[in-house]
Amino acid sequence: QQIIVMAHFDTYAPQSDADVDNNLGGLTLQGVDDNAAGVGVMLELAERLKDVPTRYGVRFIATSGEEEEGGMGAENLLKRMSAIEKKQTLLVINLSHLVAGDKLAFISGKNTPAAVRQLTRDSAVKLAHRFGIPVAANSVLPADNDAAAFDKAGIPVLAVAAVNDATRHRGRHALAPVAHNAREDNLQYLDQTLPGRINKR
């Protein structure tokens, strides 16, 4: 039996010729929040867990194609998993957009059983409260999140993302992920706008 921890390592993909003309997309962008931070947290977790005995196997997977067609890499991974692998996957944890939002959200898939939600999402929220980490009350798994493919396949999901509090950001959907601006998704802008946030997260 296994738990999959995943994060997509691609960043904003050009959507038009105008994006290409303005150097938007590909290697010209840092993609710190979307999604270098998620990959960094995943790698740090892998490093810290490498010598820790765990009850289940923990598999760390970096996907690509998240920015194109909303989760191509995750869907491809799911297609390549055997029926036994799918059955033995107890949980998929997806890490994405961990910096810019004011609060962390722990989001279960729609099809994640209540007992699994309690063991995962609810436990994560309690831990966050214990360590003074601002947490969103509840959220809905976005359709373009990599974890959505696993949720549709009936595999339990826990997505972790930073979101904005609707009371501080009027006009945005409550607890929606921060609108992504590829030009501002770099260390210089984020350190200037949100000093200390990257290290804290």
mmCIF file of C-alpha atoms in Angstrom:
data_model
loop_
_atom_site.group_PDB
_atom_site.id
_atom_site.type_symbol
_atom_site.label_atom_id
_atom_site.label_comp_id
_atom_site.label_asym_id
_atom_site.label_seq_id
_atom_site.Cartn_x
_atom_site.Cartn_y
_atom_site.Cartn_z
ATOM 1 C CA GLN A 1 0.000 0.000 0.000
ATOM 2 C CA GLN A 2 1.226 3.490 -0.779
ATOM 3 C CA ILE A 3 0.724 7.203 -0.298
ATOM 4 C CA ILE A 4 1.667 9.404 -3.248
ATOM 5 C CA VAL A 5 3.035 12.901 -2.628
ATOM 6 C CA MET A 6 3.144 14.909 -5.825
ATOM 7 C CA ALA A 7 3.847 18.374 -7.174
ATOM 8 C CA HIS A 8 3.998 19.628 -10.746
ATOM 9 C CA PHE A 9 7.349 21.037 -11.825
ATOM 10 C CA ASP A 10 6.219 22.930 -14.922
ATOM 11 C CA THR A 11 5.327 26.606 -14.715
ATOM 12 C CA TYR A 12 3.164 28.928 -16.808
ATOM 13 C CA ALA A 13 2.890 27.838 -20.433
ATOM 14 C CA PRO A 14 2.448 30.454 -23.183
ATOM 15 C CA GLN A 15 -1.254 30.754 -24.091
ATOM 16 C CA SER A 16 -0.834 32.862 -27.221
ATOM 17 C CA ASP A 17 1.672 34.412 -29.626
ATOM 18 C CA ALA A 18 1.458 37.571 -27.506
ATOM 19 C CA ASP A 19 2.698 35.584 -24.480
ATOM 20 C CA VAL A 20 5.654 34.314 -26.495
ATOM 21 C CA ASP A 21 6.410 37.832 -27.778
ATOM 22 C CA ASN A 22 6.416 39.084 -24.169
ATOM 23 C CA ASN A 23 8.693 36.256 -22.952
ATOM 24 C CA LEU A 24 5.896 34.740 -20.891
ATOM 25 C CA GLY A 25 6.324 31.044 -20.381
ATOM 26 C CA GLY A 26 9.016 28.404 -20.305
ATOM 27 C CA LEU A 27 12.506 29.033 -18.979
ATOM 28 C CA THR A 28 12.114 32.825 -18.793
ATOM 29 C CA LEU A 29 9.950 32.483 -15.669
ATOM 30 C CA GLN A 30 10.875 31.371 -12.154
ATOM 31 C CA GLY A 31 7.442 30.011 -11.247
ATOM 32 C CA VAL A 32 8.208 30.233 -7.513
ATOM 33 C CA ASP A 33 4.618 29.847 -6.290
ATOM 34 C CA ASP A 34 3.454 27.845 -9.296
ATOM 35 C CA ASN A 35 5.143 25.534 -8.571
ATOM 36 C CA ALA A 36 8.787 25.612 -7.471
ATOM 37 C CA ALA A 37 7.720 25.936 -3.823
ATOM 38 C CA GLY A 38 5.523 22.830 -4.098
ATOM 39 C CA VAL A 39 8.391 20.824 -5.619
ATOM 40 C CA GLY A 40 10.764 22.184 -2.959
ATOM 41 C CA VAL A 41 8.457 21.117 -0.121
ATOM 42 C CA MET A 42 8.041 17.685 -1.720
ATOM 43 C CA LEU A 43 11.827 17.222 -2.016
ATOM 44 C CA GLU A 44 12.402 18.405 1.560
ATOM 45 C CA LEU A 45 9.768 15.956 2.780
ATOM 46 C CA ALA A 46 11.428 13.133 0.829
ATOM 47 C CA GLU A 47 14.803 14.039 2.378
ATOM 48 C CA ARG A 48 13.396 14.070 5.917
ATOM 49 C CA LEU A 49 11.454 10.822 5.513
ATOM 50 C CA LYS A 50 14.157 8.768 3.786
ATOM 51 C CA ASP A 51 15.324 7.088 7.021
ATOM 52 C CA VAL A 52 11.995 7.150 8.849
ATOM 53 C CA PRO A 53 10.130 3.816 8.981
ATOM 54 C CA THR A 54 6.577 4.302 7.685
ATOM 55 C CA ARG A 55 3.566 2.041 7.831
ATOM 56 C CA TYR A 56 2.943 2.469 4.094
ATOM 57 C CA GLY A 57 5.198 3.139 1.142
ATOM 58 C CA VAL A 58 5.545 6.838 0.342
ATOM 59 C CA ARG A 59 6.133 7.634 -3.314
ATOM 60 C CA PHE A 60 7.251 11.106 -4.417
ATOM 61 C CA ILE A 61 6.299 12.101 -7.963
ATOM 62 C CA ALA A 62 6.973 15.312 -9.883
ATOM 63 C CA THR A 63 4.541 15.681 -12.767
ATOM 64 C CA SER A 64 4.521 17.965 -15.777
ATOM 65 C CA GLY A 65 1.790 19.210 -18.079
ATOM 66 C CA GLU A 66 -0.273 20.750 -15.257
ATOM 67 C CA GLU A 67 -0.306 24.126 -16.975
ATOM 68 C CA GLU A 68 -1.536 22.657 -20.253
ATOM 69 C CA GLU A 69 -5.039 21.263 -20.413
ATOM 70 C CA GLY A 70 -5.205 21.218 -16.582
ATOM 71 C CA GLY A 71 -3.347 18.183 -15.341
ATOM 72 C CA MET A 72 -2.069 16.195 -18.313
ATOM 73 C CA GLY A 73 0.828 14.796 -16.254
ATOM 74 C CA ALA A 74 -1.407 13.568 -13.454
ATOM 75 C CA GLU A 75 -3.856 12.008 -15.914
ATOM 76 C CA ASN A 76 -0.977 10.288 -17.709
ATOM 77 C CA LEU A 77 0.349 8.930 -14.400
ATOM 78 C CA LEU A 78 -3.102 7.622 -13.516
ATOM 79 C CA LYS A 79 -3.453 5.901 -16.908
ATOM 80 C CA ARG A 80 -0.121 4.127 -16.417
ATOM 81 C CA MET A 81 -1.046 2.811 -12.957
ATOM 82 C CA SER A 82 -2.289 -0.767 -12.859
ATOM 83 C CA ALA A 83 -5.631 -1.601 -11.270
ATOM 84 C CA ILE A 84 -3.738 -3.079 -8.296
ATOM 85 C CA GLU A 85 -1.627 0.091 -7.894
ATOM 86 C CA LYS A 86 -4.780 2.213 -7.915
ATOM 87 C CA LYS A 87 -6.407 -0.027 -5.322
ATOM 88 C CA GLN A 88 -3.297 0.066 -3.134
ATOM 89 C CA THR A 89 -3.023 3.870 -3.268
ATOM 90 C CA LEU A 90 -4.496 5.020 0.019
ATOM 91 C CA LEU A 91 -4.021 8.750 -0.528
ATOM 92 C CA VAL A 92 -2.658 11.257 -3.044
ATOM 93 C CA ILE A 93 -1.271 14.476 -1.512
ATOM 94 C CA ASN A 94 -0.885 17.295 -4.043
ATOM 95 C CA LEU A 95 1.282 20.345 -3.281
ATOM 96 C CA SER A 96 0.709 23.463 -5.384
ATOM 97 C CA HIS A 97 0.584 27.278 -4.910
ATOM 98 C CA LEU A 98 1.976 27.247 -1.375
ATOM 99 C CA VAL A 99 3.212 30.844 -1.049
ATOM 100 C CA ALA A 100 1.033 33.750 -2.180
ATOM 101 C CA GLY A 101 -2.257 33.053 -0.394
ATOM 102 C CA ASP A 102 -2.748 34.313 3.169
ATOM 103 C CA LYS A 103 -3.838 30.955 4.573
ATOM 104 C CA LEU A 104 -3.099 27.313 3.885
ATOM 105 C CA ALA A 105 -6.004 25.182 2.786
ATOM 106 C CA PHE A 106 -6.158 21.419 3.202
ATOM 107 C CA ILE A 107 -8.680 20.217 0.653
ATOM 108 C CA SER A 108 -10.171 16.735 0.415
ATOM 109 C CA GLY A 109 -11.515 15.373 -2.840
ATOM 110 C CA LYS A 110 -15.291 15.181 -3.271
ATOM 111 C CA ASN A 111 -15.058 11.391 -3.368
ATOM 112 C CA THR A 112 -12.695 11.044 -0.397
ATOM 113 C CA PRO A 113 -14.502 9.014 2.300
ATOM 114 C CA ALA A 114 -15.362 10.836 5.530
ATOM 115 C CA ALA A 115 -13.108 8.547 7.590
ATOM 116 C CA VAL A 116 -10.129 9.362 5.352
ATOM 117 C CA ARG A 117 -10.976 13.081 5.482
ATOM 118 C CA GLN A 118 -10.865 12.895 9.256
ATOM 119 C CA LEU A 119 -7.470 11.155 9.259
ATOM 120 C CA THR A 120 -5.960 13.521 6.687
ATOM 121 C CA ARG A 121 -7.558 16.945 6.215
ATOM 122 C CA ASP A 122 -8.931 17.299 9.737
ATOM 123 C CA SER A 123 -5.633 16.130 11.294
ATOM 124 C CA ALA A 124 -3.691 18.593 9.115
ATOM 125 C CA VAL A 125 -5.956 21.456 10.221
ATOM 126 C CA LYS A 126 -5.447 20.523 13.911
ATOM 127 C CA LEU A 127 -1.662 20.413 13.435
ATOM 128 C CA ALA A 128 -1.723 23.790 11.706
ATOM 129 C CA HIS A 129 -3.695 25.315 14.587
ATOM 130 C CA ARG A 130 -1.257 23.818 17.094
ATOM 131 C CA PHE A 131 1.696 25.469 15.312
ATOM 132 C CA GLY A 132 -0.065 28.811 14.736
ATOM 133 C CA ILE A 133 -0.358 28.401 10.958
ATOM 134 C CA PRO A 134 -3.324 30.358 9.506
ATOM 135 C CA VAL A 135 -5.744 27.880 7.928
ATOM 136 C CA ALA A 136 -8.772 28.298 5.681
ATOM 137 C CA ALA A 137 -11.948 26.820 7.139
ATOM 138 C CA ASN A 138 -12.839 24.663 4.152
ATOM 139 C CA SER A 139 -12.410 24.685 0.414
ATOM 140 C CA VAL A 140 -13.507 22.972 -2.773
ATOM 141 C CA LEU A 141 -10.977 21.093 -4.871
ATOM 142 C CA PRO A 142 -10.514 23.092 -8.106
ATOM 143 C CA ALA A 143 -11.205 21.152 -11.301
ATOM 144 C CA ASP A 144 -7.786 22.100 -12.707
ATOM 145 C CA ASN A 145 -5.866 20.776 -9.680
ATOM 146 C CA ASP A 146 -3.655 17.755 -10.502
ATOM 147 C CA ALA A 147 -5.374 15.829 -7.716
ATOM 148 C CA ALA A 148 -8.766 16.117 -9.469
ATOM 149 C CA ALA A 149 -7.898 13.233 -11.823
ATOM 150 C CA PHE A 150 -7.317 10.943 -8.836
ATOM 151 C CA ASP A 151 -10.484 12.163 -7.134
ATOM 152 C CA LYS A 152 -12.520 11.282 -10.245
ATOM 153 C CA ALA A 153 -10.917 7.818 -10.207
ATOM 154 C CA GLY A 154 -12.091 7.291 -6.620
ATOM 155 C CA ILE A 155 -8.628 7.561 -5.020
ATOM 156 C CA PRO A 156 -8.621 9.608 -1.784
ATOM 157 C CA VAL A 157 -7.061 13.057 -2.175
ATOM 158 C CA LEU A 158 -5.588 15.768 0.037
ATOM 159 C CA ALA A 159 -4.590 18.934 -1.826
ATOM 160 C CA VAL A 160 -2.531 21.584 -0.034
ATOM 161 C CA ALA A 161 -2.603 25.160 -1.365
ATOM 162 C CA ALA A 162 -2.381 28.749 -0.145
ATOM 163 C CA VAL A 163 -5.635 30.663 -0.557
ATOM 164 C CA ASN A 164 -6.961 34.132 0.165
ATOM 165 C CA ASP A 165 -9.500 34.934 2.833
ATOM 166 C CA ALA A 166 -12.583 36.447 1.196
ATOM 167 C CA THR A 167 -12.999 38.948 4.059
ATOM 168 C CA ARG A 168 -9.632 40.525 3.151
ATOM 169 C CA HIS A 169 -9.949 40.240 -0.618
ATOM 170 C CA ARG A 170 -13.390 41.461 -1.670
ATOM 171 C CA GLY A 171 -14.698 40.512 -5.067
ATOM 172 C CA ARG A 172 -12.949 37.150 -5.126
ATOM 173 C CA HIS A 173 -14.644 33.830 -4.564
ATOM 174 C CA ALA A 174 -14.327 32.797 -0.930
ATOM 175 C CA LEU A 175 -11.181 30.773 -0.339
ATOM 176 C CA ALA A 176 -10.253 30.722 -4.016
ATOM 177 C CA PRO A 177 -6.568 30.249 -4.855
ATOM 178 C CA VAL A 178 -4.740 33.507 -5.474
ATOM 179 C CA ALA A 179 -5.032 34.648 -9.079
ATOM 180 C CA HIS A 180 -1.729 33.743 -10.679
ATOM 181 C CA ASN A 181 0.330 36.431 -12.379
ATOM 182 C CA ALA A 182 3.272 34.770 -14.130
ATOM 183 C CA ARG A 183 5.292 38.013 -14.297
ATOM 184 C CA GLU A 184 5.160 38.400 -10.504
ATOM 185 C CA ASP A 185 5.872 34.752 -9.697
ATOM 186 C CA ASN A 186 9.542 35.290 -8.868
ATOM 187 C CA LEU A 187 11.715 35.541 -5.746
ATOM 188 C CA GLN A 188 12.291 39.286 -6.021
ATOM 189 C CA TYR A 189 8.598 40.201 -6.234
ATOM 190 C CA LEU A 190 7.412 37.709 -3.611
ATOM 191 C CA ASP A 191 10.169 38.613 -1.120
ATOM 192 C CA GLN A 192 9.367 42.304 -1.576
ATOM 193 C CA THR A 193 5.584 41.887 -1.368
ATOM 194 C CA LEU A 194 5.437 39.104 1.237
ATOM 195 C CA PRO A 195 8.696 39.401 3.232
ATOM 196 C CA GLY A 196 9.667 36.138 4.956
ATOM 197 C CA ARG A 197 6.660 34.219 3.564
ATOM 198 C CA ILE A 198 8.646 31.764 1.429
ATOM 199 C CA ASN A 199 10.940 30.696 4.295
ATOM 200 C CA LYS A 200 8.025 30.488 6.724
ATOM 201 C CA ARG A 201 5.970 28.285 4.434
#
